[in-house]
Coordinates of C-alpha atoms and ligand atoms in Angstrom, one line a residue:
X1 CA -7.1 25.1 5.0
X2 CA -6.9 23.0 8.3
X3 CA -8.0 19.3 7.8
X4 CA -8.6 17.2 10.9
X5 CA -7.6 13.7 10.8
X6 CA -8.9 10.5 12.6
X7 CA -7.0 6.9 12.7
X8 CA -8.3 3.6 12.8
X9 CA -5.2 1.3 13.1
X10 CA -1.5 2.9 14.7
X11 CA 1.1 0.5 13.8
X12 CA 4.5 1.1 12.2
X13 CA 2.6 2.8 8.8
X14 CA 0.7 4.9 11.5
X15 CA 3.2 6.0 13.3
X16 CA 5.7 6.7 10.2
X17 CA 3.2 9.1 8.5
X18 CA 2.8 10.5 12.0
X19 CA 6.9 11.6 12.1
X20 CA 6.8 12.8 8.7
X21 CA 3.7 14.6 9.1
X22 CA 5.5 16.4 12.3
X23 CA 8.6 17.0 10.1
X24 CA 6.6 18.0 7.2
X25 CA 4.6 20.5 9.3
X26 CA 6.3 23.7 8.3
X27 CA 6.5 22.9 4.5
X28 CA 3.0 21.8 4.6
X29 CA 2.0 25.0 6.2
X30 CA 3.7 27.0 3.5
X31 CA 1.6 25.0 0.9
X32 CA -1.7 26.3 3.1
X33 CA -2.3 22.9 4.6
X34 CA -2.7 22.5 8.5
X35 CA -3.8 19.2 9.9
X36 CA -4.8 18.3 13.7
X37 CA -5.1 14.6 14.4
X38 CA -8.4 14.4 16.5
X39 CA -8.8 11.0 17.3
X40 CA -6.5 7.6 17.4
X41 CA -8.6 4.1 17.5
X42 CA -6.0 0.6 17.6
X43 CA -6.9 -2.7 18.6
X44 CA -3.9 -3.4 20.8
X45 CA -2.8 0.0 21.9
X46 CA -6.3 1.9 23.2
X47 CA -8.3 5.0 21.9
X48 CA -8.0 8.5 22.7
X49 CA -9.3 11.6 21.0
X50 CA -9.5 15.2 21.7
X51 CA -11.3 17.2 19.6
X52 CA -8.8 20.4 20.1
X53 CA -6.3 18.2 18.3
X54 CA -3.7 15.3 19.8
X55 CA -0.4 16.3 20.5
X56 CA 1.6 14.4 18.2
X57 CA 4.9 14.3 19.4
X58 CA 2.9 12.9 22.9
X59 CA 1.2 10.3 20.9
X60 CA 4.5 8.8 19.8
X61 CA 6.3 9.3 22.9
X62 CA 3.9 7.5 24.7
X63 CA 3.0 4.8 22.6
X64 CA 7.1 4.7 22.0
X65 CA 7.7 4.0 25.8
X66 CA 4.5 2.1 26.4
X67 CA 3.7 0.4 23.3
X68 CA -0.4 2.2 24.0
X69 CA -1.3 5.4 23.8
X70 CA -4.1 6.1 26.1
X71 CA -1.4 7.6 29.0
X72 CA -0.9 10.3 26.1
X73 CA -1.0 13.8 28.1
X74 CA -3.8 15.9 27.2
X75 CA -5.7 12.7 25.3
X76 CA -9.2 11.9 26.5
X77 CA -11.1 8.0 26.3
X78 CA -11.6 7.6 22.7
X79 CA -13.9 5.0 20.8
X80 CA -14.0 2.1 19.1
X81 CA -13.1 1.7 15.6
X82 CA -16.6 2.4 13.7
X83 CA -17.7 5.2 16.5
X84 CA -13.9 6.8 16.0
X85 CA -15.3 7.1 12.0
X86 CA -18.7 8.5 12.7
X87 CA -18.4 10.4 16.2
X88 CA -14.6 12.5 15.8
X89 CA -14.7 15.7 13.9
X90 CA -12.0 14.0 11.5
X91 CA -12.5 14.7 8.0
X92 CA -10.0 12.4 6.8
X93 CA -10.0 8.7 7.8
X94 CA -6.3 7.1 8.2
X95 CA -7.6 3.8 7.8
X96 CA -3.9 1.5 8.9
X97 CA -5.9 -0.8 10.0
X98 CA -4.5 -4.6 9.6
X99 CA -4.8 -6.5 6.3
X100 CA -7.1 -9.5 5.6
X101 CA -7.4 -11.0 2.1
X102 CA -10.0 -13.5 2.7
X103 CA -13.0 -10.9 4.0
X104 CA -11.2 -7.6 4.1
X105 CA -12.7 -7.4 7.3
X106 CA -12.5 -5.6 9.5
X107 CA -10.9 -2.5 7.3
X108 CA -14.0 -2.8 4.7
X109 CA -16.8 -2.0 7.3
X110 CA -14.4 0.8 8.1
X111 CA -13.9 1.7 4.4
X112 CA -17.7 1.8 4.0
X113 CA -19.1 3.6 7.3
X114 CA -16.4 6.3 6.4
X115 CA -17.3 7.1 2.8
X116 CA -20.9 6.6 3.6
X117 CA -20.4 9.5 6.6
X118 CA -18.9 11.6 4.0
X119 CA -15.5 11.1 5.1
X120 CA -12.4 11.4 2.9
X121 CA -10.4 8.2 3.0
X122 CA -6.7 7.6 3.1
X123 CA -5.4 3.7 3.1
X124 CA -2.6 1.6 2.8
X125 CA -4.9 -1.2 3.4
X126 CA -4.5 -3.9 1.0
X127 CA -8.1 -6.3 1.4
X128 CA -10.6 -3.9 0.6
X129 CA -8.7 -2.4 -2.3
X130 CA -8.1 -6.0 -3.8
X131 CA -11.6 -7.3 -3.1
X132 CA -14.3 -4.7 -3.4
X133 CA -12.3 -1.7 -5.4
X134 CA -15.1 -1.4 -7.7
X135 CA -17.9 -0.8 -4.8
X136 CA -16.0 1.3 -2.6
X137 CA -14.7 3.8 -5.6
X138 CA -18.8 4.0 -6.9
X139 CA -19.4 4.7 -3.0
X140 CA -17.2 7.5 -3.0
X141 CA -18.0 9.0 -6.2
X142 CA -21.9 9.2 -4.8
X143 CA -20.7 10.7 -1.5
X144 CA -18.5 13.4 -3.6
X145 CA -15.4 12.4 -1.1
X146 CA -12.1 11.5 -1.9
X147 CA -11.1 7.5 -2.0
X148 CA -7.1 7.4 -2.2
X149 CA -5.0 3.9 -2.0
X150 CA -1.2 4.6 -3.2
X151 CA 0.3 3.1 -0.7
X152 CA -1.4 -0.2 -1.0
X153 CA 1.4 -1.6 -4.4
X154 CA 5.3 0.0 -3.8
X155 CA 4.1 2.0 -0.6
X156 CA 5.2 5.8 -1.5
X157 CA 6.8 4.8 -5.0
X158 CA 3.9 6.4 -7.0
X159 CA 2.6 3.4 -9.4
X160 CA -1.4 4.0 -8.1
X161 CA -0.9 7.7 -9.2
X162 CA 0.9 7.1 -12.2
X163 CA -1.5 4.7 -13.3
X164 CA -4.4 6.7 -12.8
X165 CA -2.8 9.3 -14.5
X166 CA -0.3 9.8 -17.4
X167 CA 0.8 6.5 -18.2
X168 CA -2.8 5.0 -18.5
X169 CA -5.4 6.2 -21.1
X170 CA -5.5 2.8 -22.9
X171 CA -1.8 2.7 -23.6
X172 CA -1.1 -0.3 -21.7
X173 CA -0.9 -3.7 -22.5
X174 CA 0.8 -5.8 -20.0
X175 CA 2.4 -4.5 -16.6
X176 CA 4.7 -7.4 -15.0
X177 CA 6.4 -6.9 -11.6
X178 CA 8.1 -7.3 -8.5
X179 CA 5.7 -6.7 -6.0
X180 CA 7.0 -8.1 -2.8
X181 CA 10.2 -7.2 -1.1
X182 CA 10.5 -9.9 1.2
X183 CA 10.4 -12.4 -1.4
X184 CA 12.5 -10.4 -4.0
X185 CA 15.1 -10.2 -0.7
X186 CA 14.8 -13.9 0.1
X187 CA 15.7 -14.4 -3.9
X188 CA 18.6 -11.8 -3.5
X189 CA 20.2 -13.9 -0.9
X190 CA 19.9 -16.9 -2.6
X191 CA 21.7 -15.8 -5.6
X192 CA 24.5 -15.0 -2.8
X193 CA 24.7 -18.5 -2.0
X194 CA 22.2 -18.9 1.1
X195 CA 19.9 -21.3 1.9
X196 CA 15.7 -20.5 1.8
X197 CA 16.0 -21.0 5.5
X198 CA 18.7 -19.0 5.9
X199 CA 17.7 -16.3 3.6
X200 CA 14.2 -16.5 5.1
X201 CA 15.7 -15.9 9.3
X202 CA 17.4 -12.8 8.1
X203 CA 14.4 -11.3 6.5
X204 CA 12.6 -12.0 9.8
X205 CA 15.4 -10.1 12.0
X206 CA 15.4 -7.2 9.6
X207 CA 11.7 -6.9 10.1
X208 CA 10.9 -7.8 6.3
X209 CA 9.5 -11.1 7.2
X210 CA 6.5 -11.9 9.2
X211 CA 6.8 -14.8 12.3
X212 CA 4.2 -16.5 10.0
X213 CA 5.7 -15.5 6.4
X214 CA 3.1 -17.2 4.3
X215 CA 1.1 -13.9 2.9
X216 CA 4.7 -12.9 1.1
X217 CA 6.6 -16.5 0.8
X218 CA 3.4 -18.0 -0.8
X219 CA 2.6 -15.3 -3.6
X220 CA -0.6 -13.9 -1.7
X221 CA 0.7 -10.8 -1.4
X222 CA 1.8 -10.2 -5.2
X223 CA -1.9 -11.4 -5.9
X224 CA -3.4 -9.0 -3.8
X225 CA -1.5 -6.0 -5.7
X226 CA -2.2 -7.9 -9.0
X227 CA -5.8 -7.8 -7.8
X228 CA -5.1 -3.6 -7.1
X229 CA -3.8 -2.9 -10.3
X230 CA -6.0 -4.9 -12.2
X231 CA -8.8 -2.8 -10.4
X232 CA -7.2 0.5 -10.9
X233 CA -5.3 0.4 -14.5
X234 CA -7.8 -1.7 -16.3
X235 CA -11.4 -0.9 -14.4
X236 CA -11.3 -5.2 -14.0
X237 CA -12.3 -6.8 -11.0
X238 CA -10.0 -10.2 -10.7
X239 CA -10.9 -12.9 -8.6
X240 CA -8.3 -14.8 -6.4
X241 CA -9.6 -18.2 -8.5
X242 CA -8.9 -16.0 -11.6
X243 CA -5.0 -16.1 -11.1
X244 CA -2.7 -18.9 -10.8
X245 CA -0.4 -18.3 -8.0
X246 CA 2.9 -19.8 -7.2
X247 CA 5.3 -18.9 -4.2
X248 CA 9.1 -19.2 -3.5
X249 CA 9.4 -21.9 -1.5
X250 CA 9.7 -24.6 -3.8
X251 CA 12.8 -22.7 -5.7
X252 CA 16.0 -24.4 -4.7
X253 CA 19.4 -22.9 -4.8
X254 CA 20.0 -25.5 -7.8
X255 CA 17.1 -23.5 -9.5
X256 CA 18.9 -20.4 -9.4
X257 CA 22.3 -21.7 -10.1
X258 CA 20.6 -23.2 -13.6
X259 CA 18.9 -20.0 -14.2
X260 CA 22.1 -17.6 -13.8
X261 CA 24.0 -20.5 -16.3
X262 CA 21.0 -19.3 -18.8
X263 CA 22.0 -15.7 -18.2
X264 CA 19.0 -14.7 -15.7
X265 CA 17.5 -14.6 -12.7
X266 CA 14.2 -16.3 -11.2
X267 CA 11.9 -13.6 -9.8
X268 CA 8.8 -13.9 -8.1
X269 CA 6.5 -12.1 -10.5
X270 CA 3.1 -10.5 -10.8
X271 CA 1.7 -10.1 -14.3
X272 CA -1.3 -9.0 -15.7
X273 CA -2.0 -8.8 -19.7
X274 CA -4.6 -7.2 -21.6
X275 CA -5.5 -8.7 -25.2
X276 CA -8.5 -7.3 -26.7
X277 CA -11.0 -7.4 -23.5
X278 CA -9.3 -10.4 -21.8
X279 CA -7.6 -9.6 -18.9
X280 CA -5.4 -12.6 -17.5
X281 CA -3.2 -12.4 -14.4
X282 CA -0.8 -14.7 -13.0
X283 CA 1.4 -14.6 -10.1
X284 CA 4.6 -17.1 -10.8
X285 CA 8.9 -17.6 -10.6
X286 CA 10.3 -16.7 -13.9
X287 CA 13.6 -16.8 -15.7
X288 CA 14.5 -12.7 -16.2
X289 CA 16.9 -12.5 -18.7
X290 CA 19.7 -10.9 -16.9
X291 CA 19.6 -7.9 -19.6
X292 CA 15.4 -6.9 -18.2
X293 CA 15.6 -4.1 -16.1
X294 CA 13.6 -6.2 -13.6
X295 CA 16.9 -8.9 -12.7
X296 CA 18.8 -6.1 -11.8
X297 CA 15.9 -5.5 -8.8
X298 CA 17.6 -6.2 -5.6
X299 CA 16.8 -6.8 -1.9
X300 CA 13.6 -5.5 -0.4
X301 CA 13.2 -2.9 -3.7
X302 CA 10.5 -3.6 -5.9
X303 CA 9.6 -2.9 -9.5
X304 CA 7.1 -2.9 -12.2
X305 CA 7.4 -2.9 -15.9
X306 CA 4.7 -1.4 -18.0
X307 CA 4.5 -2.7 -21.6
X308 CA 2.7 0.2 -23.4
X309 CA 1.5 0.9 -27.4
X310 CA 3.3 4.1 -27.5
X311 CA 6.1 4.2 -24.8
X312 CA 7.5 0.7 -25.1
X313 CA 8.4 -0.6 -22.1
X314 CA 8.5 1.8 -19.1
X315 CA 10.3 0.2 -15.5
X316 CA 9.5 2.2 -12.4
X317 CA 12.0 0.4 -9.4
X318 CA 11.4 2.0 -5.9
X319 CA 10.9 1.1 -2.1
X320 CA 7.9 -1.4 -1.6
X321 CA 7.6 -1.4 1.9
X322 CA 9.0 0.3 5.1
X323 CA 7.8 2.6 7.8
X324 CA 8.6 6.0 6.4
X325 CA 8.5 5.0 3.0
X326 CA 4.6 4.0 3.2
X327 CA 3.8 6.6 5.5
X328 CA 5.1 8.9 2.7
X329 CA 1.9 7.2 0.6
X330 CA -0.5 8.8 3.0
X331 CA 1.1 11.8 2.8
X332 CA 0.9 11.9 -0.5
X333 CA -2.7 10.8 -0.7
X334 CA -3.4 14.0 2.1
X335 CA -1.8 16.1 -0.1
X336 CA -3.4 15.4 -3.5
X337 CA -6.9 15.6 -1.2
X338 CA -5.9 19.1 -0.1
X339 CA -5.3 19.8 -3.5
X340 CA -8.6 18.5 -4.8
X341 CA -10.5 20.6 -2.2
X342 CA -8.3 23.7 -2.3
X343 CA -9.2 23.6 -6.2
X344 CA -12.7 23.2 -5.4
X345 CA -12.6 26.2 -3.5
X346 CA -11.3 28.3 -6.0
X347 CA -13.7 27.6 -8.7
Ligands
LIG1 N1 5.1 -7.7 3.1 C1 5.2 -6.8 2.0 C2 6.5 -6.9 1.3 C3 5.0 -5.4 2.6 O1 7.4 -7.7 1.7 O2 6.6 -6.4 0.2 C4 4.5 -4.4 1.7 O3 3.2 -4.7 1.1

C-alpha cells in the first residue's frame, strides 16, 4: 500500500521522522508499506510540493545547508498551510506544526480542515490534543479517518498506546509522573550541587531548554500532558483552572538538600486521580521517597507510574523528548494507520 504524506510544520520533529523514515524505508517496504512525501508547508522555511513525491534526502540537504527548503531540486512552489491540507494528494497530515496552549491555534484549524477533508492525522502537537481532544476524536470518528497523538506525552515511549490499549479498561486509578525532561534535568543537576541558574544554562546549550523556558520551568508543559492523559485514559476533559500548577523555580538547593536528609527526592510531578467519577489533577514538586521507582528518573528521561486495581503499580521510564525519539512517535502512529487500513482491506 503506498500512502502519500503531506507536512504542515518542518522543524527538528519534522525532520527526525523524515531520517528515520529514509532509514526505515526498506523494512517498511518489507512490511508492504511505501510512503511519498508530496508536499512540505513551514512558516519560516517555505513550501514546496510535487505531487510525483519529494525527494527526501533533497529536502534535508537543503533545508540542512539553507535552513528553507524551497531550493530543494525537483520541488515545485507549494502552499500555505490550510491549502497544503486540502489541495496535495497527501493522505496523511504530519501536522509538527508549533505548540500554543492558550488557543491551540494555529495547529487546531489545521487539525480540523484535515479530518474534516478526510485526511488521516498524525501529531506531536500538544494544544489541540490538550484543549479540544474530545471534538477533534468525535470529528474523526464521523469522517471514518484515523486521529493519532503518541508523541504528544514521552514522544516515542508508548504511554498514548498503552493507555488506549491494555493497561486501560477501567483498571486505573491514579497515573503520577515525570512529564518534562527539562525540568526533571534541571532537578538532576541540582541534586549534583548546581545552582537553578546554572542547572538551567546547561539545559539551554544542550538544546533541552527553550531561550524563553517558561512553558517547562513553570509546570505548563506537565499540565498540558496531564490535560492529554486525562483526555485519553479517563474520556475527561480538564480545564487549565481545574489543576493547580506549581513550577521549579522556587525549589532551592536547600530544598533538595532537606529532602535527600528525608531519604527522597523533589520531582516535578503530574498527577491525575480518579475516585468514583471525580477526576482531580494537579501538577506540583513532591518529596519521592528515594525507594519509588520515579526518584531514580534522571536527566532529560521521563516517567509515569500507573496505579491500577489489578496490576498494582506499573512504572514505564523512557525518552520524553528529542529529535529521533519523537519522530519515532509518528512513525509509529503511520504504522498503526497502515495497519488499520491494511486490515480494512482484508475484511
Ligand atoms: N520541552 C519538553 C520537555 C519537550 O522538556 O520535556 C517534550 O514535550
Amino acid at each position: 500500500m503506498q500512502l502519500n504524506l503531506a507536512f504542515i510544520g518542518f522543524g527538528t520533529v519534522g525532520q527526525g521522522f523524515c531520517e528515520i523514515l529514509l532509514e526505515k524505508e526498506e523494512s517498511l517496504r518489507q512490511l508492504g508499506l511505501e510512503y511519498k512525501i508530496t508536499a512540505i508547508s513551514d512558516i519560516a522555511k517555505g513550501t514546496i510540493q510535487n505531487e510525483q513525491g519529494l525527494n527526501l534526502e533533497a529536502v534535508l540537504k537543503t533545508v540542512k545547508e539553507t535552513g528553507r527548503i524551497e531550493e530543494t531540486p525537483g520541488a515545485k512552489p507549494g502552499w500555505n498551510s490550510l491549502e497544503t491540507i486540502t489541495k496535495s494528494n497527501s493522505d496523511i497530515i504530519v501536522e509538527v506544526s508549533y505548540t500554543d496552549l492558550k488557543t491551540a491555534e494555529p495547529a487546531l484549524s489545521h487539525f480540523k480542515v484535515a479530518l474534516e477533508n478526510k485526511k488521516h492525522l498524525i501529531t506531536t502537537n500538544k494544544g489541540p490534543c490538550a484543549l479540544a481532544f474530545n471534538e477533534l476524536s468525535a470529528l474523526a470518528k464521523s469522517q471514518g479517518v484515523e486521529f493519532r497523538y503518541e508523541g504528544t506525552v514521552m514522544s516515542g515511549t508508548p504511554i498514548i498506546t498503552l493507555a488506549q490499549t491494555s493497561i486501560s479498561y477501567g483498571n486505573i486509578k491514579e497515573i503520577k509522573g515525570i512529564l518534562n525532561g527539562t525540568t526533571n534535568f534541571i532537578l538532576t543537576e541540582m541534586e549534583k550541587g548546581k545552582s537553578y541558574q546554572a542547572a538551567l544554562k546547561q539545559a539551554q546549550a544542550l538544546g533541552y531548554a527553550e531561550a524563553i523556558p517558561d512553558a517547562d520551568v513553570l509546570g505548563w508543559d506537565t499540565l498540558a500532558k496531564i490535560m492529554i492523559l486525562s483526555n485519553v485514559l479517563f474520556k475527561y476533559p480538564l480545564k487549565v483552572s481545574d489543576i493547580p500548577r506549581q513550577g521549579i523555580t522556587d525549589v532551592s538547593l536547600e530544598d533538595i538538600k532537606k529532602a535527600r536528609e528525608k531519604g527522597s527526592k523533589i520531582k516535578l510531578i503530574g498527577r491525575i486521580k480518579r475516585e468514583r467519577q471525580k477526576i482531580q489533577a494537579e501538577v506540583l514538586c513532591e518529596r519521592i521517597p528515594l525507594t519509588h521507582p520515579l526518584a531514580s528518573v534522571e536527566g532529560a528521561l521521563n516517567a509515569i507510574t500507573f496505579k491500577t486495581e489489578y496490576l498494582g503499580d506499573v512504572t514505564i521510564v523512557g525518552p520524553g523528548a528529542g529529535r529521533k525519539e519523537t519522530g519515532f512517535a509518528l512513525l509509529s502512529d503511520l504504522c498503526q494507520i497502515y495497519q488499520r487500513l491494511s486490515q480494512g482491506r482484508k475484511k
